[in-house]
Tab-separated table of C-alpha atoms and ligand atoms in Angstrom:
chain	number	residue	atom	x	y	z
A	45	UNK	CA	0.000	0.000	0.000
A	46	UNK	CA	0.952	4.055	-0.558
A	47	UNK	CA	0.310	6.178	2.201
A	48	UNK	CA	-0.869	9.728	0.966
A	49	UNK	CA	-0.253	12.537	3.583
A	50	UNK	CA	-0.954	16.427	2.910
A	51	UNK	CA	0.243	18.583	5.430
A	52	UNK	CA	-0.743	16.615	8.754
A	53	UNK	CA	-3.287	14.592	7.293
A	54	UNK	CA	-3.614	11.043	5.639
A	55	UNK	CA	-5.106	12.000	2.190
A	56	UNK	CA	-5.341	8.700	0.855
A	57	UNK	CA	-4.272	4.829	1.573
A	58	UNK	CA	-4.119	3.553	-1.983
A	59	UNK	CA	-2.280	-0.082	-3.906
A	60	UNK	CA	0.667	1.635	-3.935
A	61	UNK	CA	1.037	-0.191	-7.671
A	62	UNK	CA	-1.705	1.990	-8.579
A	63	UNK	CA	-0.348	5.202	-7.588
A	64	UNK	CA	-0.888	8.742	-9.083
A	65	UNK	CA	2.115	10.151	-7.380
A	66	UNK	CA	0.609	13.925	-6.831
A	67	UNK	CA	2.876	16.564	-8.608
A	68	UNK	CA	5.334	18.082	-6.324
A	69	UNK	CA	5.235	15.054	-3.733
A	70	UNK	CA	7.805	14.137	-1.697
A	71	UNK	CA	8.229	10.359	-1.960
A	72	UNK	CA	9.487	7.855	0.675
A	73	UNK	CA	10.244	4.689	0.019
A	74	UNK	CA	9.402	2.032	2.328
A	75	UNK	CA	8.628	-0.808	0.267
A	76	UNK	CA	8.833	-4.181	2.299
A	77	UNK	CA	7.762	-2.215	5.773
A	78	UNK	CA	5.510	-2.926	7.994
A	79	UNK	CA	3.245	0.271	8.859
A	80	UNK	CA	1.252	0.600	11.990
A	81	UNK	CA	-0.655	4.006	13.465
A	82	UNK	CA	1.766	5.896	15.931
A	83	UNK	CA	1.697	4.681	19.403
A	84	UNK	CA	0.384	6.058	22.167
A	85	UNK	CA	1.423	5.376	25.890
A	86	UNK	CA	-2.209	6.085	28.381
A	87	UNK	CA	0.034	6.730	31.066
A	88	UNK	CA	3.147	8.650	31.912
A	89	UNK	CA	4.087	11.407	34.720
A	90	UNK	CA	6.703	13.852	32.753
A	91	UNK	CA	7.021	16.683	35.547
A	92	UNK	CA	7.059	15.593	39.344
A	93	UNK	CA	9.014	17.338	39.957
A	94	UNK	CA	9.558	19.679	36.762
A	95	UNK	CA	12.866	17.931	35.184
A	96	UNK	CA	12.997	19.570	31.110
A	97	UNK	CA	16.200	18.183	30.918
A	98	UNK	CA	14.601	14.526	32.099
A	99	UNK	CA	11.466	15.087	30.130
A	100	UNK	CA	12.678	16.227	26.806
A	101	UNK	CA	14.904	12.962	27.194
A	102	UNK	CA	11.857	10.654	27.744
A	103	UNK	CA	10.158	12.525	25.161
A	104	UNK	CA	12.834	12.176	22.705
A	105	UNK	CA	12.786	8.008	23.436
A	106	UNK	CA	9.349	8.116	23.143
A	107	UNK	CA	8.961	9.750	20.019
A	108	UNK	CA	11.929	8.137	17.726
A	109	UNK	CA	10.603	4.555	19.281
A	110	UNK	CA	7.213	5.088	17.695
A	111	UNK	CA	5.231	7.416	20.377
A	112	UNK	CA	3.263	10.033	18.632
A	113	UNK	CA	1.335	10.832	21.891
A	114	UNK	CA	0.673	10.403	25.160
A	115	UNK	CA	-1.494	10.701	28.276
A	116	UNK	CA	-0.252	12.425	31.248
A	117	UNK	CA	-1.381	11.289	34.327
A	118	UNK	CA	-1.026	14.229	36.668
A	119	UNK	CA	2.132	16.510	37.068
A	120	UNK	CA	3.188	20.188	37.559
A	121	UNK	CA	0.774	21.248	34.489
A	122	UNK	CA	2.894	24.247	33.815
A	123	UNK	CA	6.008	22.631	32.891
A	124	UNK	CA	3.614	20.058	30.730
A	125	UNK	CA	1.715	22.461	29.263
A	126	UNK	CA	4.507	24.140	27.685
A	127	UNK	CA	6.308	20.925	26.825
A	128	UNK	CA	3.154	20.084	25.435
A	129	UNK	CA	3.310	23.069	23.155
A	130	UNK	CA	6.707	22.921	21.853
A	131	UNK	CA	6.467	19.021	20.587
A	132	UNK	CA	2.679	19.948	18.904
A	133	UNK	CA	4.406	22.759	17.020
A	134	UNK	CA	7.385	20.772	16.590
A	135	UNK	CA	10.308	22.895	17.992
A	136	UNK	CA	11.213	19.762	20.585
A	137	UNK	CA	11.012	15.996	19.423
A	138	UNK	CA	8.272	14.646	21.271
A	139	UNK	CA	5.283	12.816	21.339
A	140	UNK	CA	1.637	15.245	21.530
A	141	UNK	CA	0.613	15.129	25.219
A	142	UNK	CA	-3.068	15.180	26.655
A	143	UNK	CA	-2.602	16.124	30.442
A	144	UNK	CA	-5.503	15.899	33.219
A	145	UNK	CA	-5.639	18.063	36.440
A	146	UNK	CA	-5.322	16.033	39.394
A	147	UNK	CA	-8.367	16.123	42.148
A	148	UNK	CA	-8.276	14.061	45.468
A	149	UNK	CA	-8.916	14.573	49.203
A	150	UNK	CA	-7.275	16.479	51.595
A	151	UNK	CA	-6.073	14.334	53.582
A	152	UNK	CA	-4.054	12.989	50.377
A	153	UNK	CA	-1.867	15.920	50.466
A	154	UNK	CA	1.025	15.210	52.742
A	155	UNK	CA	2.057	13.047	49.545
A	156	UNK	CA	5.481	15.128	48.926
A	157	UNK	CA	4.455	14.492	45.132
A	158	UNK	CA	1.823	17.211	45.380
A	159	UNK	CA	4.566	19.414	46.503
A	160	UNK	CA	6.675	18.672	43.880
A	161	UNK	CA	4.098	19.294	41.297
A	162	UNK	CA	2.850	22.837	42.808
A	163	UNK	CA	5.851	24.276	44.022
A	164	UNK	CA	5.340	27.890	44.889
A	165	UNK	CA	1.694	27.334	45.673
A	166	UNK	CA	-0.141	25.612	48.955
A	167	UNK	CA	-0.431	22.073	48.459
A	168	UNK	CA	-4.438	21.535	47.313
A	169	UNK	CA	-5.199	25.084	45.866
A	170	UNK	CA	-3.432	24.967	42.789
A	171	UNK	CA	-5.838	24.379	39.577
A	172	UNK	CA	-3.668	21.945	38.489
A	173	UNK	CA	-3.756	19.506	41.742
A	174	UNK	CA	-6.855	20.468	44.079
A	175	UNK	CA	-8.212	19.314	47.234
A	176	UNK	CA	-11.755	18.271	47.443
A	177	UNK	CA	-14.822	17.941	50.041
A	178	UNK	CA	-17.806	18.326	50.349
A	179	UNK	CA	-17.239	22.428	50.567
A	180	UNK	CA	-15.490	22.417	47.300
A	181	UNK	CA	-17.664	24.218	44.638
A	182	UNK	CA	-17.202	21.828	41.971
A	183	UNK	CA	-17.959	23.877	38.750
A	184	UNK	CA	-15.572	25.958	39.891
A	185	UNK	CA	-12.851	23.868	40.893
A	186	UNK	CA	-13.371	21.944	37.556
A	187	UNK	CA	-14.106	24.914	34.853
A	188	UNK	CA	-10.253	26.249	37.153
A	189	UNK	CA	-8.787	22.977	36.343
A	190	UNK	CA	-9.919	23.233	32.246
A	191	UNK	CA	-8.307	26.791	31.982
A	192	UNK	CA	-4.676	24.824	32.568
A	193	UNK	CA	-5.495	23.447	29.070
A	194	UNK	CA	-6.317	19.653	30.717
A	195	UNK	CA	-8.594	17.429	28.617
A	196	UNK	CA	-9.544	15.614	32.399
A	197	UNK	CA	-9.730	15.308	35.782
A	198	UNK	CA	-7.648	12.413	37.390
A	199	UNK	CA	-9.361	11.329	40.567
A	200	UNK	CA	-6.329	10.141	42.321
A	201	UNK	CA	-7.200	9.107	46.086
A	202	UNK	CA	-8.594	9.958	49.534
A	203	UNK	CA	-12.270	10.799	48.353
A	204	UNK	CA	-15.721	8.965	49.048
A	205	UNK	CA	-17.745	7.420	46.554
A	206	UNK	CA	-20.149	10.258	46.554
A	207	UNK	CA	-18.011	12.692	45.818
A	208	UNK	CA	-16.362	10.668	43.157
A	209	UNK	CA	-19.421	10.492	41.358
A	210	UNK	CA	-19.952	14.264	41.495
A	211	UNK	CA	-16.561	15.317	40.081
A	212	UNK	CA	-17.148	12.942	36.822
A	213	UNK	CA	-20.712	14.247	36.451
A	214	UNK	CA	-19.412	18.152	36.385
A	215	UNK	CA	-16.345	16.896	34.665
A	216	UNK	CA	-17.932	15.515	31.996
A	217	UNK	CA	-20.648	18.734	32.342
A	218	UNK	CA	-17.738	20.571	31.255
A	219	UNK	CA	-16.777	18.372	28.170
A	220	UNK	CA	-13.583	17.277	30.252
A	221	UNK	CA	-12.611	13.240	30.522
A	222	UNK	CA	-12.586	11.556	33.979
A	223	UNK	CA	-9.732	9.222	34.290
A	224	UNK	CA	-9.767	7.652	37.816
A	225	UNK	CA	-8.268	5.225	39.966
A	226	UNK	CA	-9.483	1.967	40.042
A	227	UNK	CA	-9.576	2.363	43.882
A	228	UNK	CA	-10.221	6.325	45.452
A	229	UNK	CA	-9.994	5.156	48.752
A	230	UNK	CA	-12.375	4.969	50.264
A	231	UNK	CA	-14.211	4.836	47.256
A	232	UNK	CA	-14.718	1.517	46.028
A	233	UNK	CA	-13.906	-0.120	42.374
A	234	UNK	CA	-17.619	-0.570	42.350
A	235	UNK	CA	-18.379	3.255	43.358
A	236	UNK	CA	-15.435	3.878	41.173
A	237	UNK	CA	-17.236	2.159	38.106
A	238	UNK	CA	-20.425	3.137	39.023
A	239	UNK	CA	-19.641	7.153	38.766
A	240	UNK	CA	-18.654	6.135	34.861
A	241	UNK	CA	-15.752	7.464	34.892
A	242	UNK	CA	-14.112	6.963	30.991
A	243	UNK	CA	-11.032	5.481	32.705
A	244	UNK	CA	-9.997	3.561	35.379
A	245	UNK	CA	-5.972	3.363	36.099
A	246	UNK	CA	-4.131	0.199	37.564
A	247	UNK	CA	-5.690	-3.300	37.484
A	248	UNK	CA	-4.177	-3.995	40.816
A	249	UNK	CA	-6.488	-1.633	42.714
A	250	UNK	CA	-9.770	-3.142	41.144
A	251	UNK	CA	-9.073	-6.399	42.898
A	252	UNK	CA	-9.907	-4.611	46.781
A	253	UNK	CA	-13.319	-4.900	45.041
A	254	UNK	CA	-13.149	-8.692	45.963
A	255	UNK	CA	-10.988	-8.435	49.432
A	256	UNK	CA	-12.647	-8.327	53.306
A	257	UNK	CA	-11.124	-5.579	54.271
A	258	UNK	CA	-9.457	-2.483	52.279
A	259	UNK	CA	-7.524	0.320	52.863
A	260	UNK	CA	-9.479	3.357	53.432
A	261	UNK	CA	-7.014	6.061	52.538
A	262	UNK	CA	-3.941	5.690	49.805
A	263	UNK	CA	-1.369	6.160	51.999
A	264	UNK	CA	-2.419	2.501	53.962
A	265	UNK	CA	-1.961	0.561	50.871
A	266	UNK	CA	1.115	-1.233	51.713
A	267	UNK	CA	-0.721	-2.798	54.475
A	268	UNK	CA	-3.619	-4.615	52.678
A	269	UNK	CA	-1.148	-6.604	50.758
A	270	UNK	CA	-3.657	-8.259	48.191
A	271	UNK	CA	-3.619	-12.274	48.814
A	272	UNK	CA	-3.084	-13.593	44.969
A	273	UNK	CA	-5.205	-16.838	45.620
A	274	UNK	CA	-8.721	-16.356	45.116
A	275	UNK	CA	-7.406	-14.642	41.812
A	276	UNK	CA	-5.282	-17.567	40.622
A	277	UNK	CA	-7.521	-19.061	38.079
A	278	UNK	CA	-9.120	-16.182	36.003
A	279	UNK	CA	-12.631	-16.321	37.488
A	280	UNK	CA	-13.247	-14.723	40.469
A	281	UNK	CA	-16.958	-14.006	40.456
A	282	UNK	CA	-16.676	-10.477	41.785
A	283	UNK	CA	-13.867	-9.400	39.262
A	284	UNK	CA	-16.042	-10.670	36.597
A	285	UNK	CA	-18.712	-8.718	37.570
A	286	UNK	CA	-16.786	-5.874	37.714
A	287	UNK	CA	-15.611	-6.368	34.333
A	288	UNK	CA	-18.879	-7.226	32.590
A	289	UNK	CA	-19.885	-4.036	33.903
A	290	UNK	CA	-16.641	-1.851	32.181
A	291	UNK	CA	-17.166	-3.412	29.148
A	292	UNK	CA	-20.901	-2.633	29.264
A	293	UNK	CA	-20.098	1.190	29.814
A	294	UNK	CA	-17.094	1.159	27.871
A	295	UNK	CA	-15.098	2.272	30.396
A	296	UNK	CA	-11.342	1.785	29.417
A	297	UNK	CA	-9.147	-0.270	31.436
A	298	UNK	CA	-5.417	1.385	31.592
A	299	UNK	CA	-3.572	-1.479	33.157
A	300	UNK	CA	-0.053	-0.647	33.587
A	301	UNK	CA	1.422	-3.865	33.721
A	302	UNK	CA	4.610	-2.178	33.161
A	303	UNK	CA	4.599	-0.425	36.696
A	304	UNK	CA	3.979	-3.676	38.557
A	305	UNK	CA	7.045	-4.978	36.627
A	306	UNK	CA	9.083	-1.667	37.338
A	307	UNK	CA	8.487	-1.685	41.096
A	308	UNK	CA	10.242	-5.374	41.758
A	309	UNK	CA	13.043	-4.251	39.349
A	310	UNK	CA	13.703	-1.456	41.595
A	311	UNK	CA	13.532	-3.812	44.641
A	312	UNK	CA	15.857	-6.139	43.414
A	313	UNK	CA	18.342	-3.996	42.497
A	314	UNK	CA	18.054	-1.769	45.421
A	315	UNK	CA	16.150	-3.156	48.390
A	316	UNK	CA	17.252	-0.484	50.428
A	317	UNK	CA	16.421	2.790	48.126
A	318	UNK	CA	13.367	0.616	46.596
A	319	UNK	CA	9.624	1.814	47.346
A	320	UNK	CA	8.253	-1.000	49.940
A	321	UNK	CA	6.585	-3.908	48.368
A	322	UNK	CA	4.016	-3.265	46.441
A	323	UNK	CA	-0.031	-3.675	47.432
A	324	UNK	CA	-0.549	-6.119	44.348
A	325	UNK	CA	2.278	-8.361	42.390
A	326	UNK	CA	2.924	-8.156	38.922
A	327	UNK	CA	2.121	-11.395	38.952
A	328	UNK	CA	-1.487	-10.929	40.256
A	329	UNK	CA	-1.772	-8.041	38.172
A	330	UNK	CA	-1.268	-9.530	34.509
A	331	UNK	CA	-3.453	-12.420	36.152
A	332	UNK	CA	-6.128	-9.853	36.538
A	333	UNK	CA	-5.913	-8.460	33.415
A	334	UNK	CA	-5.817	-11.085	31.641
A	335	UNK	CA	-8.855	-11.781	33.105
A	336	UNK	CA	-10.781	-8.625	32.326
A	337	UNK	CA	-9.175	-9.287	28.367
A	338	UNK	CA	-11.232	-12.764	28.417
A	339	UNK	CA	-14.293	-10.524	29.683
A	340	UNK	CA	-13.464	-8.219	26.019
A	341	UNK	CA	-12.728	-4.946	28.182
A	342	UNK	CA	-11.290	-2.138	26.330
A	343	UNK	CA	-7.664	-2.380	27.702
A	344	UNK	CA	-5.195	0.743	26.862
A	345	UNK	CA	-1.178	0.579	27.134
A	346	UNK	CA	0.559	3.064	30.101
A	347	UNK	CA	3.640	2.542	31.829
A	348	UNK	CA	3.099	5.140	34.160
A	349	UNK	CA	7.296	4.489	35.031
A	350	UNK	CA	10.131	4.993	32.007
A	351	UNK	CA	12.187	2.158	30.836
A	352	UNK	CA	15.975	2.097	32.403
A	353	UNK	CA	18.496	4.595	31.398
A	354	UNK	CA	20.532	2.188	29.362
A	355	UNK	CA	17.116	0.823	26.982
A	356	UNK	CA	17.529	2.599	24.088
A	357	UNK	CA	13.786	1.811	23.653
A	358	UNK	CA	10.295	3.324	25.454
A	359	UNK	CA	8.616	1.467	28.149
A	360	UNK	CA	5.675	0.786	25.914
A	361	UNK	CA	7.552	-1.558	24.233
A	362	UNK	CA	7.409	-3.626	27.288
A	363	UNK	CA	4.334	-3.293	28.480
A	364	UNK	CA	3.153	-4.143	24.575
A	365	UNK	CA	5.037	-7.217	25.466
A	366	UNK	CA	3.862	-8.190	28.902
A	367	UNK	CA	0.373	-7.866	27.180
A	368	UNK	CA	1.185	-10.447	24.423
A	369	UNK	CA	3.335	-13.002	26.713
A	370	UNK	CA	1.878	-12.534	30.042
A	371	UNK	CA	-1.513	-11.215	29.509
A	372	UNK	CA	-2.519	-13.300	26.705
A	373	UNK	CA	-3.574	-10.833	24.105
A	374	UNK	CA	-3.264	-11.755	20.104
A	375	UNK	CA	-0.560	-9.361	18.682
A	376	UNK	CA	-2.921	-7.578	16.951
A	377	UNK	CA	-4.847	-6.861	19.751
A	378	UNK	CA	-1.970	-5.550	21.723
A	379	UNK	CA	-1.147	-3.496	19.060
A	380	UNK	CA	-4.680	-2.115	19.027
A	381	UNK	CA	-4.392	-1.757	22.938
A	382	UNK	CA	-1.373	0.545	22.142
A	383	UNK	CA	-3.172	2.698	19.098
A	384	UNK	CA	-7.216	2.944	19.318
A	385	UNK	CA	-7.693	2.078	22.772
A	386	UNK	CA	-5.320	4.563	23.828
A	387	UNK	CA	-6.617	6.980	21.753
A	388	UNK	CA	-9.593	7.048	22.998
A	389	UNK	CA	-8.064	6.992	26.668
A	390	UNK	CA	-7.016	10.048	25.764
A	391	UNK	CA	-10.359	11.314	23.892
A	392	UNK	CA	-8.381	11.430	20.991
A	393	UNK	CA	-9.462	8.752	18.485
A	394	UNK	CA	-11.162	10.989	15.667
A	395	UNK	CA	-7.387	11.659	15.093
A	396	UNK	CA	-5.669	9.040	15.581
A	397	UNK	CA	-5.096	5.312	16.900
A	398	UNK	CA	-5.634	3.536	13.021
A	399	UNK	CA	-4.399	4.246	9.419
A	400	UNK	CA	-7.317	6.254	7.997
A	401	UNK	CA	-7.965	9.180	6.002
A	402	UNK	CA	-8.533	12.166	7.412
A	403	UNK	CA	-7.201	11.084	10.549
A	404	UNK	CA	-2.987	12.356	11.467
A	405	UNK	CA	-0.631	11.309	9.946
A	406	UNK	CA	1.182	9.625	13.001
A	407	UNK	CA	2.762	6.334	11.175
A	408	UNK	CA	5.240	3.683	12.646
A	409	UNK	CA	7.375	1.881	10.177
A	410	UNK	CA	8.999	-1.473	11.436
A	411	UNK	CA	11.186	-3.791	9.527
A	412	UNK	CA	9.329	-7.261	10.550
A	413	UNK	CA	5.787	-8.114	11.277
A	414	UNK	CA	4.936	-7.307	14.527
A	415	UNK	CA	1.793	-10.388	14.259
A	416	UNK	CA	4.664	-12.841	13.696
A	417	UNK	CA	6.618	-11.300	16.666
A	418	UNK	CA	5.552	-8.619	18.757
A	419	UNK	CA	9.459	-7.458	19.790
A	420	UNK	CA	9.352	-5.924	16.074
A	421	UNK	CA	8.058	-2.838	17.420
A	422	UNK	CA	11.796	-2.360	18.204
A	423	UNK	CA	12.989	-2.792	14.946
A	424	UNK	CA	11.701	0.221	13.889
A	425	UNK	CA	13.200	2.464	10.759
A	426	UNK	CA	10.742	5.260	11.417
A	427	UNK	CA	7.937	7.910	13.009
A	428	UNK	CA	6.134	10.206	11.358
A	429	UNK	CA	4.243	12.439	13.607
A	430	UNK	CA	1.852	15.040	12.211
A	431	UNK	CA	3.078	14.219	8.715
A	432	UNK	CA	6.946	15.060	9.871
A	433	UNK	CA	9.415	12.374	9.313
A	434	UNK	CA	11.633	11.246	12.255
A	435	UNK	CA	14.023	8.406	10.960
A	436	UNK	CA	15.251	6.010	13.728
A	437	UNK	CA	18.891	6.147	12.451
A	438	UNK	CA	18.798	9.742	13.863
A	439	UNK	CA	17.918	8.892	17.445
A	440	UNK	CA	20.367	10.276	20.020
A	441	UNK	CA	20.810	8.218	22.974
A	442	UNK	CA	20.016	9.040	26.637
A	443	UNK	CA	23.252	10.573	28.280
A	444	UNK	CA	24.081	10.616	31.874
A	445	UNK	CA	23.262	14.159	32.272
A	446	UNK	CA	19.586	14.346	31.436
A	447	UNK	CA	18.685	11.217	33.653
A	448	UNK	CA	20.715	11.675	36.389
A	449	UNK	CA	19.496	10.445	39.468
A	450	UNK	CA	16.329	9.983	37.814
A	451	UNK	CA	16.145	6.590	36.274
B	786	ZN	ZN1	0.333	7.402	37.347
């Protein structure tokens, strides 16, 4: 096939044998490649703190390993916003970002990340990451937290169901997305589902749906360690449920394998500067999604943690992996995890997520068939993102100075 683009559009998708090549077109050749839509990663954290030296490195992997967008989960807004801006308009290699203001309880905000991400500003008043009750005028908090140029609200932690259900319905009022937790402690993964949220982060946390006792704040995770067992063969009754319901609504799952993964790589290679052990095992969690994959949820790709300084390749790459090996997903369907699905994570899918015309043109170009082996997404020769070309062979490592500390 011949890809047409005009600008940064897909004009046409054509036999490329019967090709009218347009007068005064560039042509590419990339006869023998295999072309997929550009990838998009539902879940990433560029700023906390603010880093541009660290982000424009991330974005830089991202991008020349196939990322033409991404969602960002909650961060200091006005470093991403203006990150944001420079790799739309193309003066920094990067992959678009779609960012969402961050709302949870007050008693979340001893977390030193909110500090990071609002420095200058008292934790819980900035538009960017508020604090909510039940005194919080909602329209206002949420019409403050559009004005940052966020497409959602992330509703991280620390709030009841009630007042989970409230923020979507003024959220999406406001023609914002919600993208929640899969647990708001105290608000269940049921309340959490039932205030239809469009997204729900982290299959770990959808499993204290089925436990006898859970955590009733974030920072308590640790010690409702999730027993794996009544998980173990792909049927629990309650997560079922649970999932029947997502799929019903359409409410994405954004899994994260990745993270699980991340989090016991950290803790074997540095018990003592590791984050404790995690709530929920990787283990449990692939079990778990593969699970709601058998129940056909939609199930988007996010990492929300960067692949090691040394991978010369994104984090998606893995977690497209863990979906196919662990998970259980056809590569096509991985594939589709990482383009539509996360496209419309991110509210995004009228431009982007498939080859079509009309839609960006935000192409991947590998040199073998991802369906016969999904690692192929690393053999890629090149992105194009909004119709500009960025060849692989001109990717510039990571160096020491921009992850520092970091990674
Ligand atoms: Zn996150």
């Amino acid at each position: 096939m011949a890809i047409v683009t005009r600008g940064d559009r897909i004009e046409s998708i054509v036999p490329a044998a019967g090709l009218q090549t347009p007068a005064g077109a560039k042509v590419v050749n990339v006869k023998g490649k295999f072309a997929l839509p550009g990838f998009i990663n539902s879940h990433e954290h560029l700023a906390t703190p603010p880093d541009r030296k660290f982000a424009e490195a991330m974005m830089r992997r991202d991008l020349y390993g196939g990322v033409t967008a991404v969602r960002d989960m909650g961060d200091d807004i006005r470093a991403v916003a203006e990150l944001a801006r420079e790799s739309l308009v193309g003066e920094i290699p990067g992959p678009d970002i779609y960012f969402a203001a961050l709302f949870a309880g007050r008693s979340f905000f001893d977390d030193p990340r909110t500090a990071a991400a609002s420095q200058g500003v008292a934790p819980g008043t900035a538009p960017w990451m508020q604090a909510i009750d039940d005194h919080t005028d909602l329209a206002n908090a949420v019409t403050l937290a559009k004005g940052t140029g966020a497409v959602a609200i992330k509703i991280y932690a620390n709030l009841p169901g009630d007042l989970v259900a409230k923020i979507a319905a003024e959220a999406h009022r406001q023609g914002l997305k919600v993208w929640a937790h899969g647990m708001v402690f105290p608000a269940t993964p049921q309340e959490v589902i039932d205030a239809r949220p469009d997204t729900v982060s982290h299959t770990g946390y959808l499993a204290y749906q089925a436990v006898e006792s859970r955590p009733q704040r974030y920072q308590d995770r640790e010690k409702f360690p999730i027993d794996p067992h009544p998980f173990a063969n792909r049927d629990n009754p309650v997560m079922s449920a649970l999932f029947d319901t997502m799929r019903e609504r359409k409410i994405i799952l954004d899994a994260t394998n990745y993270v699980y993964e991340t989090v016991e790589r950290m803790r074997a290679k540095d018990p003592k500067n590791s984050p404790p052990p995690p709530y929920c095992s990787s283990q449990l969690a692939e079990l778990l999604c593969a699970q709601a994959y058998k129940h056909r949820v939609l199930i988007s790709a996010g990492t929300d943690s960067f692949a090691p300084a040394d991978d010369p390749f994104p984090a998606l790459d893995s977690e497209i992996e863990i979906l196919v090996h662990k998970v259980g997903m056809t590569p096509m369907d991985a594939i589709r995890s990482a383009t539509l699905i996360s496209a419309m994570a991110a509210g995004q899918e009228k431009d982007m997520g498939t080859l079509e015309t009309g839609k960006l043109a935000n192409i991947v170009f590998l040199d073998a068939d991802p369906l016969q082996d999904i690692s192929a997404t690393r053999k890629i020769v090149l992105t194009v993102k909004r119709g500009v070309q960025y060849p692989r062979k001109d990717y510039r490592p990571l160096t020491k100075a921009e992850t520092a500390g970091r990674l």
